[in-house]
mmCIF file of C-alpha atoms and ligand atoms in Angstrom:
data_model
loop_
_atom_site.group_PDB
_atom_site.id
_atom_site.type_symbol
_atom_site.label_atom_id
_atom_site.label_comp_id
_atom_site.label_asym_id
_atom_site.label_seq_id
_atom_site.Cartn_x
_atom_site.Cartn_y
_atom_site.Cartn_z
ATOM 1 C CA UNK B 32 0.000 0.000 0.000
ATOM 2 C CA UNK B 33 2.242 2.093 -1.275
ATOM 3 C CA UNK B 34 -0.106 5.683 -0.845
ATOM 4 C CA UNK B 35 -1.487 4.399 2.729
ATOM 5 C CA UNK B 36 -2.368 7.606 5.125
ATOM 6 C CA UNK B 37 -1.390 6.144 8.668
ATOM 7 C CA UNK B 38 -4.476 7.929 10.641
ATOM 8 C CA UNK B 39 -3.459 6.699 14.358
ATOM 9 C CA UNK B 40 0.088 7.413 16.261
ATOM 10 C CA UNK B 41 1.398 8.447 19.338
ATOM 11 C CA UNK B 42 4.526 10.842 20.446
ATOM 12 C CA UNK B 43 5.584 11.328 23.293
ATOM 13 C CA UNK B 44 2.847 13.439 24.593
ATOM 14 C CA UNK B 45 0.823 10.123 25.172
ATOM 15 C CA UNK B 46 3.130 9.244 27.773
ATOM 16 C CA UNK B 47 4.411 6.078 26.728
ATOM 17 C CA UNK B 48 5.902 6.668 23.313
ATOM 18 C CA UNK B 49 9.520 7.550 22.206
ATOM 19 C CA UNK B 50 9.401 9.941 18.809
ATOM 20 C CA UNK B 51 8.348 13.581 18.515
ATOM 21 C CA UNK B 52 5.978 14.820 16.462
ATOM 22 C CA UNK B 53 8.789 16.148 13.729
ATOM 23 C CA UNK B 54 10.354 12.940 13.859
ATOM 24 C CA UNK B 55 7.335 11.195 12.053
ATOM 25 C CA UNK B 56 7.299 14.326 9.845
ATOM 26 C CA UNK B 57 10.643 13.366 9.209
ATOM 27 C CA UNK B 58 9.864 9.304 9.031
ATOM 28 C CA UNK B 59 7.032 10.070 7.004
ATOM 29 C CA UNK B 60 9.164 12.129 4.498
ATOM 30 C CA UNK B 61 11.881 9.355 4.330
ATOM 31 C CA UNK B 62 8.748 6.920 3.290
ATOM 32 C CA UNK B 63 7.831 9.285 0.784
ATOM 33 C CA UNK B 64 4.187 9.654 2.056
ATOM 34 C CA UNK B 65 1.868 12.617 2.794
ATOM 35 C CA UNK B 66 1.121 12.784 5.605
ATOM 36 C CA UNK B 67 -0.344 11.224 8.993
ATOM 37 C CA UNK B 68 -2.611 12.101 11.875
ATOM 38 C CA UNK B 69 -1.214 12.329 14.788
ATOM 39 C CA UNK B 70 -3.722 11.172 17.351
ATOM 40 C CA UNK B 71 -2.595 11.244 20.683
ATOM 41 C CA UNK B 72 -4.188 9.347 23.922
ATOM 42 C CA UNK B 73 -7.335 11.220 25.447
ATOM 43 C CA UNK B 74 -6.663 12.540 29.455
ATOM 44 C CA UNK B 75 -7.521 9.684 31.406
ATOM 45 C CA UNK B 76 -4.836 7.722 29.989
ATOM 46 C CA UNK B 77 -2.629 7.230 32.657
ATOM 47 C CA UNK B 78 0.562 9.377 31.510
ATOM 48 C CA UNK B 79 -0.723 11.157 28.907
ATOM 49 C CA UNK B 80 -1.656 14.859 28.002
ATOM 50 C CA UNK B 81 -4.141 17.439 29.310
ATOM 51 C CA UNK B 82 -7.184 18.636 27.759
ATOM 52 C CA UNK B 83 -5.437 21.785 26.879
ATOM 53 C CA UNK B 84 -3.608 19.669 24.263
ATOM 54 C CA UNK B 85 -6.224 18.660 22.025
ATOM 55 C CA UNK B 86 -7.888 22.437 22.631
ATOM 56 C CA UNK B 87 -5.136 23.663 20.963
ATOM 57 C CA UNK B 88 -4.171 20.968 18.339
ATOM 58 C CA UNK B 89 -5.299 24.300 16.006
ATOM 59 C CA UNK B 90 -1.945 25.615 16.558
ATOM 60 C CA UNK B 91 -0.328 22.755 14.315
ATOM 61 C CA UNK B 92 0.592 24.162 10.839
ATOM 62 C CA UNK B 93 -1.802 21.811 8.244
ATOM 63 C CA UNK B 94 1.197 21.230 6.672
ATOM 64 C CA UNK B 95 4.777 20.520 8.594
ATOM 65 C CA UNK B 96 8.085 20.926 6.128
ATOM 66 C CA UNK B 97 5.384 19.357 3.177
ATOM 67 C CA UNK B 98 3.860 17.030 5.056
ATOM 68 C CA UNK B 99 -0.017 16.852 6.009
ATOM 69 C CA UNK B 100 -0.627 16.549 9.207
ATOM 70 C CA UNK B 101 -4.114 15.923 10.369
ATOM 71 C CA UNK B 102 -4.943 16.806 14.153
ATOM 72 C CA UNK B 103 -6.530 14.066 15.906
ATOM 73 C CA UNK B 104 -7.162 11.548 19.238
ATOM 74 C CA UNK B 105 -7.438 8.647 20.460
ATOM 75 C CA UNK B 106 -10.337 9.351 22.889
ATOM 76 C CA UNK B 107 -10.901 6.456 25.844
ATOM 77 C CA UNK B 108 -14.103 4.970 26.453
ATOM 78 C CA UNK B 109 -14.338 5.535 30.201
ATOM 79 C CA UNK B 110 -17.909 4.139 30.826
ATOM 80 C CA UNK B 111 -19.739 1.409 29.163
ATOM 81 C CA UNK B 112 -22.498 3.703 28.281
ATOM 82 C CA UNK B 113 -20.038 4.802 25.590
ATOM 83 C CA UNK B 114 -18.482 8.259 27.428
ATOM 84 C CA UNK B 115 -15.305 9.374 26.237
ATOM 85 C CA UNK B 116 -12.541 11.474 28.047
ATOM 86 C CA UNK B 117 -13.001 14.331 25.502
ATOM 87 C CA UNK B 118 -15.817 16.825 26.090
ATOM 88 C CA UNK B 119 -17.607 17.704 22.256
ATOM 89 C CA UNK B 120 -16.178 21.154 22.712
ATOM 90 C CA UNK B 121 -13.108 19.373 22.388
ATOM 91 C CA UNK B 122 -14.199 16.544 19.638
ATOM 92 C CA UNK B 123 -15.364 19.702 17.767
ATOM 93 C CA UNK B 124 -12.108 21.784 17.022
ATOM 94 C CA UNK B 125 -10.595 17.931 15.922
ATOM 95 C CA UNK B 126 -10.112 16.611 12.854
ATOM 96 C CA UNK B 127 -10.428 13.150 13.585
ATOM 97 C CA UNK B 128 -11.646 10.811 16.633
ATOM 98 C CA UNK B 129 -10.526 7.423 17.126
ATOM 99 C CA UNK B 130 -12.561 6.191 19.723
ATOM 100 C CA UNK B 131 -10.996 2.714 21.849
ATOM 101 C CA UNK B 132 -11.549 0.597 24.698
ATOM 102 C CA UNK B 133 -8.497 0.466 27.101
ATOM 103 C CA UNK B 134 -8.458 -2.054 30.187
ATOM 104 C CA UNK B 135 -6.341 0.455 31.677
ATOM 105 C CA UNK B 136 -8.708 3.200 31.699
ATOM 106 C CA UNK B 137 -11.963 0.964 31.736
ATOM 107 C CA UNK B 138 -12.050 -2.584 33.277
ATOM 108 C CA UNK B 139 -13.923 -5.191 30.747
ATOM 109 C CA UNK B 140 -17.736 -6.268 31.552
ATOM 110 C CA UNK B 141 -19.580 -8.595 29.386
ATOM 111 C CA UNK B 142 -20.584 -9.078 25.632
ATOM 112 C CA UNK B 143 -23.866 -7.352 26.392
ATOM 113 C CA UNK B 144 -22.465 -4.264 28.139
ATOM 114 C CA UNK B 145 -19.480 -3.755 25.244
ATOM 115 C CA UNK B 146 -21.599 -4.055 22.432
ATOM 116 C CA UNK B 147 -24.180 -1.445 23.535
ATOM 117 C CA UNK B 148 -21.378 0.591 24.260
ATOM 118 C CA UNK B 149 -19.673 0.335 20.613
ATOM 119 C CA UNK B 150 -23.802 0.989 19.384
ATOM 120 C CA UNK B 151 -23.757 4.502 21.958
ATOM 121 C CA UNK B 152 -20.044 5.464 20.373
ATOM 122 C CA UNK B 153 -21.105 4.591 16.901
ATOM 123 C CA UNK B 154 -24.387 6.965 17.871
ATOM 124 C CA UNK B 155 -21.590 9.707 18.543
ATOM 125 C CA UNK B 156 -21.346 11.925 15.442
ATOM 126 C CA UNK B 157 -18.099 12.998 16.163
ATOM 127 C CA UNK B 158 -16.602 9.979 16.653
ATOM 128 C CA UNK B 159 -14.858 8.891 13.572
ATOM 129 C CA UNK B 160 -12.950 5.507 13.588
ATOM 130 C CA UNK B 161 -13.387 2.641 15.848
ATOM 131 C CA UNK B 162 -10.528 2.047 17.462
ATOM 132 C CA UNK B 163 -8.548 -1.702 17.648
ATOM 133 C CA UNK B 164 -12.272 -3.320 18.361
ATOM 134 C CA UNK B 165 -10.469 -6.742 18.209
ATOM 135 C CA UNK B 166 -8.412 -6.480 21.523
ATOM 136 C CA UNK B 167 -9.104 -9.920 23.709
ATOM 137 C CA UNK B 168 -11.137 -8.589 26.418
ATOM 138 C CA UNK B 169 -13.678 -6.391 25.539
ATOM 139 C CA UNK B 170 -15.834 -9.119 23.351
ATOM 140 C CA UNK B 171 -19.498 -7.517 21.543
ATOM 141 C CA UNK B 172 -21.604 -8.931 19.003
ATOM 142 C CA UNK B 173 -19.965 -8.402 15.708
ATOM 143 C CA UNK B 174 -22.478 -8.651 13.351
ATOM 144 C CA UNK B 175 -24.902 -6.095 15.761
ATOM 145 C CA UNK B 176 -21.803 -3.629 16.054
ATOM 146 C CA UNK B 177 -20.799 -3.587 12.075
ATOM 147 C CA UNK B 178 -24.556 -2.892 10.744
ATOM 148 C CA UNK B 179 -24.240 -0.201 12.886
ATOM 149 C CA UNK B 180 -21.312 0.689 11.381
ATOM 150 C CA UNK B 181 -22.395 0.485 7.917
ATOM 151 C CA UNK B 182 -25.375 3.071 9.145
ATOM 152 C CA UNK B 183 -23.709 5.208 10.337
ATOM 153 C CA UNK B 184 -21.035 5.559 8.142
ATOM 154 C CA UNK B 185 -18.261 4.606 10.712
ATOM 155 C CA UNK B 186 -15.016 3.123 9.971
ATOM 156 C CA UNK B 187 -13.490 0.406 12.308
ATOM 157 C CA UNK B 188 -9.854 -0.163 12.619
ATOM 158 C CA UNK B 189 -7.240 -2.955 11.420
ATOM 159 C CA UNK B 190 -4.600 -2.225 14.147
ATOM 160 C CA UNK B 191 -1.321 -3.349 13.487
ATOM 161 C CA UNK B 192 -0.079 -2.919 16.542
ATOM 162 C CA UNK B 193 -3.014 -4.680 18.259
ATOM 163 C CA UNK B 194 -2.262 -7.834 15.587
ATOM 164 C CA UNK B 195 1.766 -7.979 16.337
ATOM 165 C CA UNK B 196 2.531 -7.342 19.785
ATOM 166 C CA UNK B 197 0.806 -10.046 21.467
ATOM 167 C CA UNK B 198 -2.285 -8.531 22.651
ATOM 168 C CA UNK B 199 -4.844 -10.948 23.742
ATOM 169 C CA UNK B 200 -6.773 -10.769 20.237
ATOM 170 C CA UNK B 201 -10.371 -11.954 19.890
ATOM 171 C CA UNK B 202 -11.692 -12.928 16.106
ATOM 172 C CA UNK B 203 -9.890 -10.365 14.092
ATOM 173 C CA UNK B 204 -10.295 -12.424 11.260
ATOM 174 C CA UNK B 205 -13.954 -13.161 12.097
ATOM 175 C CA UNK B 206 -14.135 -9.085 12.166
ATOM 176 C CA UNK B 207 -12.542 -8.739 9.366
ATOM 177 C CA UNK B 208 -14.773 -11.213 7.324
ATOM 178 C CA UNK B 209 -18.093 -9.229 8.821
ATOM 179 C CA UNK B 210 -16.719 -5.859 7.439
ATOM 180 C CA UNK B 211 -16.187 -7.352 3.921
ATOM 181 C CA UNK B 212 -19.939 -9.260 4.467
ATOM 182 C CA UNK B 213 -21.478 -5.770 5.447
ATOM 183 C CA UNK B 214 -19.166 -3.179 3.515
ATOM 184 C CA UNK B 215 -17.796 -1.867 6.322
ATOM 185 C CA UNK B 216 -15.037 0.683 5.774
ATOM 186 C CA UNK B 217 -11.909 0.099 7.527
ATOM 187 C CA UNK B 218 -8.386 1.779 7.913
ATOM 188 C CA UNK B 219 -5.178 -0.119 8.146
ATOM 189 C CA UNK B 220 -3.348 1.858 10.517
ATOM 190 C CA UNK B 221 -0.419 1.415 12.892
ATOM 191 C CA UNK B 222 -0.766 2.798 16.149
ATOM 192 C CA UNK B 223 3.154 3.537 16.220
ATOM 193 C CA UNK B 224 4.543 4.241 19.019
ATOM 194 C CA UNK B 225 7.930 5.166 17.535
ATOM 195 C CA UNK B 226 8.486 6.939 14.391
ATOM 196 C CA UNK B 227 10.460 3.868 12.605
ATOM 197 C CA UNK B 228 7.134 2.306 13.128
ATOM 198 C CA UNK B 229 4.804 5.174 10.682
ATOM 199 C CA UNK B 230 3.317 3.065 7.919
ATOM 200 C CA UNK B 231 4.482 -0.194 9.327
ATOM 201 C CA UNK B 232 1.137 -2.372 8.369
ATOM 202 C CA UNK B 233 2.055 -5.732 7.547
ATOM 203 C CA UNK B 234 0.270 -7.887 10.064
ATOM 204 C CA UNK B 235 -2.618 -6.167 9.214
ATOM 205 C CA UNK B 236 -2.079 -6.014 5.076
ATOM 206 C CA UNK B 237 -1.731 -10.054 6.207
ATOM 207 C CA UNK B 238 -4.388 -10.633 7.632
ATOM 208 C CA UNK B 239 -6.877 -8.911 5.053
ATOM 209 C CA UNK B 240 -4.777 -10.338 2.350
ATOM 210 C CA UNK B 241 -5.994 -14.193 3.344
ATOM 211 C CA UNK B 242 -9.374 -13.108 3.077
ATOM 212 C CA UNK B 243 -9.451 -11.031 -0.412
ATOM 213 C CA UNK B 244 -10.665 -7.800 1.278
ATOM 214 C CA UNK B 245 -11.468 -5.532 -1.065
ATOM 215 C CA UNK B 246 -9.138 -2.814 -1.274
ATOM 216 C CA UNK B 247 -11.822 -0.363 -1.909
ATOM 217 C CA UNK B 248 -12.518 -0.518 1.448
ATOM 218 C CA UNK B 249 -9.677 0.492 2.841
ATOM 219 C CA UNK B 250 -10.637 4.019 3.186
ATOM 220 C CA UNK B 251 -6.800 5.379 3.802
ATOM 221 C CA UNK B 252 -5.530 3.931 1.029
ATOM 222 C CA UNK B 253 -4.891 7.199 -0.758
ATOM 223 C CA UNK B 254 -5.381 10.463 1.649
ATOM 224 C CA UNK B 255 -7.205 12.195 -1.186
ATOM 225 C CA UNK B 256 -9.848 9.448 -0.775
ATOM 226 C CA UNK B 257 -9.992 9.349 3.402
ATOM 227 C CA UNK B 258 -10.291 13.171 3.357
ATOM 228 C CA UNK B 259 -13.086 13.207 1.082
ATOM 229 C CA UNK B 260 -15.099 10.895 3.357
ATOM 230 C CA UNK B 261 -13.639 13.103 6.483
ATOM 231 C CA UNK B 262 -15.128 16.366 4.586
ATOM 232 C CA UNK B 263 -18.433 14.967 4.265
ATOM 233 C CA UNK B 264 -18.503 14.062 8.105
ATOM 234 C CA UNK B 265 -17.086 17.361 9.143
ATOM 235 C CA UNK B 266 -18.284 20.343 6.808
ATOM 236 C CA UNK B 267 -17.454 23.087 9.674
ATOM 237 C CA UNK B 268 -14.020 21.967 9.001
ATOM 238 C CA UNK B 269 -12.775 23.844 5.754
ATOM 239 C CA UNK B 270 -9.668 23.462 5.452
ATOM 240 C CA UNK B 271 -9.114 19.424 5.642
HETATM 241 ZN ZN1 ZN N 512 -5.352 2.216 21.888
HETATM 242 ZN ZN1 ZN N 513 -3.179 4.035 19.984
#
């Protein structure tokens, strides 16, 4: 995927991550892509940044020595009613929400209590991308979850990070197969926590690969193609 837009990674801001923000401009160059978002962990993270942060994400040039930068976050679902650690006020001023479970931030409950709170985040309009919904503990009805996705025009993550570094994983292939079964949008993504990482999708390239997913799904394959489906979500934004 030689165009991909990597739409989730971390700097050091999150707490727990070892590159700047101008080192994955500089990674990012070296790949010869255009950009990335830059979507940093939401407050109750332990570690990571203050509200104040993603308030002022509007200071970022949109583009850094050539490269796009898109301002974004990886808001926490803190209550299984589908809450997240970012007020809309907040959400607003963003160009892009990835919103994930955490066990960290949120202790699992059961299949019942997950998947209404995936249907509640889905609900959110300015909630974006569905973040690493595969992750071991936090098991929902897939097929419930994904219609809902296809609804309401969501797109759900394949997390590279989530598929190589030994996270308990539940049915990412079975996930996988229910977005190509309901045209679900998805974006391959790598949740880098280190700027060598940017781009670095291969488990996840894998894993669709053994199922034929069809690329046109992939909505970051190109980033003229994932900001025309951002623009549509977020007209107040003009200059995406
Ligand atoms: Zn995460
Ligand atoms: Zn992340």
């Amino acid at each position: 995927m030689t165009k991909l837009f990597d739409t989730h990674t971390h700097t050091i801001v999150s707490g727990h991550a070892f590159s700047t923000l101008e080192e994955y401009v500089a990674a990012c160059k070296r790949l010869g892509l255009e950009g990335f978002a830059t979507t940093e962990h939401g407050p109750a993270m332990i570690g990571s940044t203050d509200l104040i942060y993603f308030y002022n994400l509007v200071a970022l040039p949109r583009l850094i020595d050539g490269i796009r930068v898109l301002r974004g976050v990886e808001a926490n679902i803190i209550g299984h009613d589908g809450s997240l650690d970012l007020p809309e006020s907040a959400l607003k001023r963003l160009d892009l929400c990835i919103a994930s479970y955490h066990e960290i931030t949120l202790p699992p409950a059961g299949k019942a209590e997950h998947t209404e709170a995936w249907l509640a985040v889905i609900d959110n309009p300015l909630v974006d991308i569905l973040g690493h919904i595969g992750r071991g503990p936090f098991l929902f009805d897939v097929d419930t979850v994904l219609k809902a996705c296809k609804q309401n025009n969501k797109v759900l993550e394949i997390n590279n990070h989530t598929l190589s570094s030994g996270f308990m994983q539940h049915n990412c292939l079975e996930i996988a197969k229910a977005c190509r079964r309901h045209g679900v949008l998805v974006a391959v993504n790598s949740d880098a926590h280190f700027s060598g990482h940017l781009g670095e999708v291969s488990a996840a390239l894998k894993l669709l690969n053994e199922i034929d997913f069809p690329e046109e799904l992939i909505i970051n394959r190109d980033y003229s193609i994932f900001s025309a489906w951002l623009k549509e979500r977020k007209p107040w934004i003009s200059d995406l």
